[in-house]
Amino acid sequence: MKILLLHSYPFFLFIVTSIILTNITSHVSANDYTQCHDSNTYSCGTIQNLTYPFSGGNRPDYCGEPNLQVSCVNNVPEFTVNLVTYRIIGWDLKTQNLTVARDDLWDNMCFSSHHATSFENTVFYFDAGLANVTLLYDCTANTQPTLNRVDCGGEYYVYYGAGILPINYCKSIFVPISGNVAKYVTNDPSIIPNTLKDGFELRWDQSYAGCSTCVETGGVCGNHNGQYGCFCKNGTLCQDTIINLLKCIFD
């Protein structure tokens, strides 16, 4: 038994030393992830306590995903993805549900950006229950659709309808709407401009499952070199292994 202990001691010492050196390295190279804890959330208007994957205000960019920095504009939280700015109109951390609306279509449909509604390269994906409306623009003079339209002046019109419409000689973008209102829009497309203000739902991808585990063990979520990371209370990087998560609990 004594021989076993003597042989085990160097191995135990090696493990302890490795953990200490890992923590020292993390402290030297890491940002101050203590600023990312739930006590340092982001609030704007009626939307309160935004945390990961968002940064903004007192939350440094490394507290969220690189392309999800929130600004408070006229008491409305906004973020920009793929050249399109979105308003956050609903946020529920427990259900992992985010409701957003396109800012460029909020007041009228005479938009000028013409960029697609896309969340590529983010942690979000479209909720499965969404429907689409189609906006048509830059139609040639002799092929203008017989649809509801908005007069934008100067003989420029934006046409709109429910579902995916025949494009013909027009340019188009698709905008998601909640599946709960899809049947009303189909029966009365004239309500589409107001429906766009209701926004649409987004969900988190699988990386958020790791974030939930991280928070439950006393850690905090952020990004490290552009990748999701779980960080302990002292700011050290603790990836999602049993040993490291236990370090977060007892740190």
CSV table of C-alpha atoms in Angstrom, one decimal:
chain,number,residue,atom,x,y,z
A,1,MET,CA,0.0,0.0,0.0
A,2,LYS,CA,2.8,2.4,0.8
A,3,ILE,CA,4.5,1.6,-2.5
A,4,LEU,CA,1.2,2.4,-4.3
A,5,LEU,CA,1.0,5.8,-2.5
A,6,LEU,CA,4.6,6.6,-3.4
A,7,HIS,CA,3.9,5.9,-7.0
A,8,SER,CA,0.6,7.8,-7.0
A,9,TYR,CA,2.0,10.9,-5.4
A,10,PRO,CA,4.1,12.2,-8.4
A,11,PHE,CA,1.1,11.7,-10.6
A,12,PHE,CA,-1.1,13.6,-8.2
A,13,LEU,CA,1.5,16.4,-8.0
A,14,PHE,CA,1.6,16.5,-11.8
A,15,ILE,CA,-2.2,17.0,-12.0
A,16,VAL,CA,-2.3,19.7,-9.4
A,17,THR,CA,0.6,21.5,-11.0
A,18,SER,CA,-1.0,21.3,-14.5
A,19,ILE,CA,-4.2,22.8,-13.1
A,20,ILE,CA,-2.4,25.7,-11.4
A,21,LEU,CA,-0.3,26.4,-14.6
A,22,THR,CA,-3.5,26.4,-16.7
A,23,ASN,CA,-5.1,28.9,-14.4
A,24,ILE,CA,-2.1,31.1,-14.5
A,25,THR,CA,-1.9,31.0,-18.3
A,26,SER,CA,-5.6,31.8,-18.5
A,27,HIS,CA,-5.3,34.8,-16.2
A,28,VAL,CA,-2.4,36.2,-18.2
A,29,SER,CA,-4.1,35.8,-21.6
A,30,ALA,CA,-7.8,36.2,-20.9
A,31,ASN,CA,-10.0,39.3,-20.9
A,32,ASP,CA,-11.7,40.3,-17.7
A,33,TYR,CA,-14.6,37.8,-17.9
A,34,THR,CA,-15.7,38.7,-14.4
A,35,GLN,CA,-17.6,41.6,-16.2
A,36,CYS,CA,-19.7,39.0,-18.0
A,37,HIS,CA,-21.6,37.7,-15.0
A,38,ASP,CA,-25.4,38.0,-14.7
A,39,SER,CA,-25.0,40.9,-12.3
A,40,ASN,CA,-23.7,42.9,-15.3
A,41,THR,CA,-26.6,42.6,-17.8
A,42,TYR,CA,-27.8,45.0,-20.5
A,43,SER,CA,-31.1,46.7,-20.4
A,44,CYS,CA,-32.8,49.1,-22.7
A,45,GLY,CA,-36.4,50.3,-22.6
A,46,THR,CA,-38.8,47.4,-21.9
A,47,ILE,CA,-36.1,44.8,-22.6
A,48,GLN,CA,-34.3,43.9,-19.4
A,49,ASN,CA,-31.3,41.8,-18.4
A,50,LEU,CA,-29.8,40.8,-21.7
A,51,THR,CA,-26.9,38.4,-21.2
A,52,TYR,CA,-25.0,36.0,-23.5
A,53,PRO,CA,-25.0,35.9,-26.5
A,54,PHE,CA,-25.2,39.8,-26.4
A,55,SER,CA,-22.7,42.4,-25.4
A,56,GLY,CA,-23.1,46.2,-25.2
A,57,GLY,CA,-23.1,49.0,-22.7
A,58,ASN,CA,-21.1,47.8,-19.7
A,59,ARG,CA,-20.8,44.3,-21.2
A,60,PRO,CA,-17.6,44.1,-23.2
A,61,ASP,CA,-17.7,42.5,-26.6
A,62,TYR,CA,-16.1,39.3,-25.3
A,63,CYS,CA,-19.1,38.8,-23.1
A,64,GLY,CA,-21.2,37.9,-26.2
A,65,GLU,CA,-20.9,36.7,-29.7
A,66,PRO,CA,-18.6,38.8,-31.9
A,67,ASN,CA,-21.5,40.1,-34.2
A,68,LEU,CA,-24.2,40.5,-31.5
A,69,GLN,CA,-23.4,43.9,-29.9
A,70,VAL,CA,-26.6,45.7,-28.8
A,71,SER,CA,-27.1,49.5,-29.0
A,72,CYS,CA,-29.9,51.4,-27.2
A,73,VAL,CA,-31.6,53.7,-29.8
A,74,ASN,CA,-34.6,55.7,-28.6
A,75,ASN,CA,-35.1,53.2,-25.8
A,76,VAL,CA,-35.1,50.3,-28.3
A,77,PRO,CA,-32.4,47.7,-28.2
A,78,GLU,CA,-31.0,47.0,-31.6
A,79,PHE,CA,-28.3,44.9,-33.2
A,80,THR,CA,-27.0,44.4,-36.8
A,81,VAL,CA,-26.4,41.1,-38.5
A,82,ASN,CA,-25.4,40.8,-42.2
A,83,LEU,CA,-26.1,44.5,-42.8
A,84,VAL,CA,-29.6,44.4,-41.5
A,85,THR,CA,-30.5,46.1,-38.2
A,86,TYR,CA,-33.1,44.3,-35.9
A,87,ARG,CA,-35.1,45.5,-33.0
A,88,ILE,CA,-35.3,43.2,-30.0
A,89,ILE,CA,-39.0,43.2,-29.0
A,90,GLY,CA,-39.1,40.1,-26.9
A,91,TRP,CA,-36.5,38.1,-24.8
A,92,ASP,CA,-37.0,35.0,-22.7
A,93,LEU,CA,-33.8,33.4,-21.5
A,94,LYS,CA,-35.5,30.4,-19.9
A,95,THR,CA,-37.2,29.3,-23.1
A,96,GLN,CA,-34.3,30.4,-25.3
A,97,ASN,CA,-36.6,32.5,-27.3
A,98,LEU,CA,-35.8,35.9,-29.0
A,99,THR,CA,-38.3,38.0,-30.9
A,100,VAL,CA,-37.0,40.6,-33.3
A,101,ALA,CA,-38.3,42.8,-36.1
A,102,ARG,CA,-36.5,44.5,-39.0
A,103,ASP,CA,-35.9,48.1,-38.2
A,104,ASP,CA,-35.9,49.2,-41.8
A,105,LEU,CA,-39.5,47.9,-42.2
A,106,TRP,CA,-40.8,49.2,-38.9
A,107,ASP,CA,-42.3,52.6,-39.9
A,108,ASN,CA,-42.9,51.9,-43.6
A,109,MET,CA,-42.0,49.5,-46.4
A,110,CYS,CA,-40.1,51.9,-48.6
A,111,PHE,CA,-36.9,50.4,-47.5
A,112,SER,CA,-33.6,51.0,-49.3
A,113,SER,CA,-31.2,48.3,-48.1
A,114,HIS,CA,-32.8,45.4,-49.9
A,115,HIS,CA,-30.7,42.9,-47.8
A,116,ALA,CA,-32.0,39.4,-47.1
A,117,THR,CA,-33.3,38.4,-43.6
A,118,SER,CA,-30.4,36.2,-42.7
A,119,PHE,CA,-28.8,35.0,-39.5
A,120,GLU,CA,-25.9,33.0,-41.0
A,121,ASN,CA,-22.7,33.0,-38.8
A,122,THR,CA,-24.7,33.7,-35.6
A,123,VAL,CA,-25.9,31.4,-32.8
A,124,PHE,CA,-29.5,32.0,-33.9
A,125,TYR,CA,-31.8,30.1,-36.3
A,126,PHE,CA,-35.4,30.6,-37.4
A,127,ASP,CA,-38.1,29.1,-35.3
A,128,ALA,CA,-39.8,26.1,-37.0
A,129,GLY,CA,-43.3,27.7,-36.8
A,130,LEU,CA,-42.6,30.8,-38.9
A,131,ALA,CA,-44.2,31.8,-42.2
A,132,ASN,CA,-43.0,34.2,-44.9
A,133,VAL,CA,-44.2,37.3,-46.6
A,134,THR,CA,-42.7,38.5,-49.8
A,135,LEU,CA,-41.8,42.1,-50.7
A,136,LEU,CA,-41.3,42.9,-54.4
A,137,TYR,CA,-39.5,46.0,-55.6
A,138,ASP,CA,-37.7,47.4,-58.7
A,139,CYS,CA,-40.4,45.8,-61.0
A,140,THR,CA,-40.3,46.7,-64.6
A,141,ALA,CA,-43.0,49.2,-65.7
A,142,ASN,CA,-44.9,46.7,-67.9
A,143,THR,CA,-44.9,43.8,-65.4
A,144,GLN,CA,-46.1,45.4,-62.2
A,145,PRO,CA,-47.9,42.8,-60.0
A,146,THR,CA,-51.6,43.0,-59.1
A,147,LEU,CA,-50.9,43.0,-55.4
A,148,ASN,CA,-51.1,45.3,-52.4
A,149,ARG,CA,-48.6,48.0,-52.7
A,150,VAL,CA,-47.0,50.9,-51.0
A,151,ASP,CA,-46.4,54.1,-53.0
A,152,CYS,CA,-42.9,55.3,-52.1
A,153,GLY,CA,-43.1,58.3,-54.5
A,154,GLY,CA,-41.4,59.0,-57.8
A,155,GLU,CA,-43.3,56.1,-59.4
A,156,TYR,CA,-41.5,53.7,-57.0
A,157,TYR,CA,-43.7,51.0,-55.4
A,158,VAL,CA,-43.1,48.1,-53.0
A,159,TYR,CA,-45.5,45.2,-53.5
A,160,TYR,CA,-46.3,42.6,-50.8
A,161,GLY,CA,-48.2,39.5,-50.2
A,162,ALA,CA,-48.4,36.3,-48.1
A,163,GLY,CA,-46.2,33.3,-48.8
A,164,ILE,CA,-43.6,33.1,-51.5
A,165,LEU,CA,-44.8,35.0,-54.6
A,166,PRO,CA,-43.9,34.6,-58.2
A,167,ILE,CA,-41.0,37.0,-58.8
A,168,ASN,CA,-41.3,37.5,-62.6
A,169,TYR,CA,-39.5,40.7,-63.4
A,170,CYS,CA,-39.1,42.0,-59.9
A,171,LYS,CA,-36.5,41.8,-57.2
A,172,SER,CA,-37.6,40.3,-53.9
A,173,ILE,CA,-36.9,39.7,-50.3
A,174,PHE,CA,-38.6,37.3,-47.9
A,175,VAL,CA,-39.5,38.4,-44.3
A,176,PRO,CA,-40.5,35.9,-41.6
A,177,ILE,CA,-43.6,36.4,-39.6
A,178,SER,CA,-45.0,34.4,-36.7
A,179,GLY,CA,-46.9,31.3,-37.7
A,180,ASN,CA,-49.7,32.4,-35.4
A,181,VAL,CA,-50.7,35.3,-37.6
A,182,ALA,CA,-50.0,33.6,-41.0
A,183,LYS,CA,-53.7,32.6,-41.6
A,184,TYR,CA,-54.8,36.2,-41.0
A,185,VAL,CA,-52.3,37.6,-43.4
A,186,THR,CA,-53.3,35.1,-46.0
A,187,ASN,CA,-56.9,36.2,-45.7
A,188,ASP,CA,-56.1,39.9,-45.6
A,189,PRO,CA,-52.6,40.8,-47.0
A,190,SER,CA,-53.3,44.4,-46.3
A,191,ILE,CA,-52.4,43.9,-42.7
A,192,ILE,CA,-48.8,42.8,-43.5
A,193,PRO,CA,-47.2,46.3,-42.8
A,194,ASN,CA,-48.6,46.2,-39.2
A,195,THR,CA,-47.8,42.5,-38.9
A,196,LEU,CA,-44.1,43.1,-39.5
A,197,LYS,CA,-44.0,45.1,-36.3
A,198,ASP,CA,-44.9,41.9,-34.4
A,199,GLY,CA,-41.6,40.4,-35.4
A,200,PHE,CA,-40.6,36.8,-35.6
A,201,GLU,CA,-39.0,34.3,-33.3
A,202,LEU,CA,-35.4,33.1,-33.2
A,203,ARG,CA,-33.9,30.1,-31.3
A,204,TRP,CA,-30.4,29.5,-30.1
A,205,ASP,CA,-28.3,26.8,-31.7
A,206,GLN,CA,-26.7,23.9,-29.8
A,207,SER,CA,-23.9,26.0,-28.4
A,208,TYR,CA,-26.4,27.4,-25.9
A,209,ALA,CA,-26.8,24.0,-24.3
A,210,GLY,CA,-23.2,24.3,-23.1
A,211,CYS,CA,-23.9,27.8,-21.9
A,212,SER,CA,-26.8,26.6,-19.7
A,213,THR,CA,-24.6,24.0,-18.1
A,214,CYS,CA,-21.8,26.6,-17.6
A,215,VAL,CA,-24.2,29.0,-15.8
A,216,GLU,CA,-25.7,26.2,-13.6
A,217,THR,CA,-22.2,25.3,-12.3
A,218,GLY,CA,-21.4,28.9,-11.4
A,219,GLY,CA,-19.6,29.9,-14.6
A,220,VAL,CA,-20.3,32.6,-17.1
A,221,CYS,CA,-20.6,32.4,-20.9
A,222,GLY,CA,-18.5,34.5,-23.3
A,223,ASN,CA,-16.3,34.2,-26.3
A,224,HIS,CA,-12.6,33.4,-26.5
A,225,ASN,CA,-10.8,34.1,-29.8
A,226,GLY,CA,-14.2,34.3,-31.5
A,227,GLN,CA,-15.4,30.9,-30.1
A,228,TYR,CA,-17.9,30.2,-27.3
A,229,GLY,CA,-16.2,29.7,-23.9
A,230,CYS,CA,-17.2,28.9,-20.3
A,231,PHE,CA,-15.4,31.0,-17.7
A,232,CYS,CA,-15.1,30.7,-13.9
A,233,LYS,CA,-15.9,33.4,-11.4
A,234,ASN,CA,-12.2,34.5,-11.4
A,235,GLY,CA,-12.3,34.9,-15.2
A,236,THR,CA,-10.3,31.7,-16.1
A,237,LEU,CA,-11.4,29.7,-19.1
A,238,CYS,CA,-13.0,26.4,-18.0
A,239,GLN,CA,-14.1,24.3,-20.9
A,240,ASP,CA,-17.0,22.0,-20.5
A,241,THR,CA,-15.3,19.0,-18.9
A,242,ILE,CA,-16.2,17.6,-15.5
A,243,ILE,CA,-12.9,18.7,-13.9
A,244,ASN,CA,-13.1,22.2,-15.2
A,245,LEU,CA,-16.8,22.6,-14.3
A,246,LEU,CA,-16.0,21.5,-10.8
A,247,LYS,CA,-13.4,24.1,-10.7
A,248,CYS,CA,-16.1,26.7,-11.4
A,249,ILE,CA,-18.2,25.4,-8.5
A,250,PHE,CA,-15.4,25.5,-5.9
A,251,ASP,CA,-13.4,28.4,-7.3
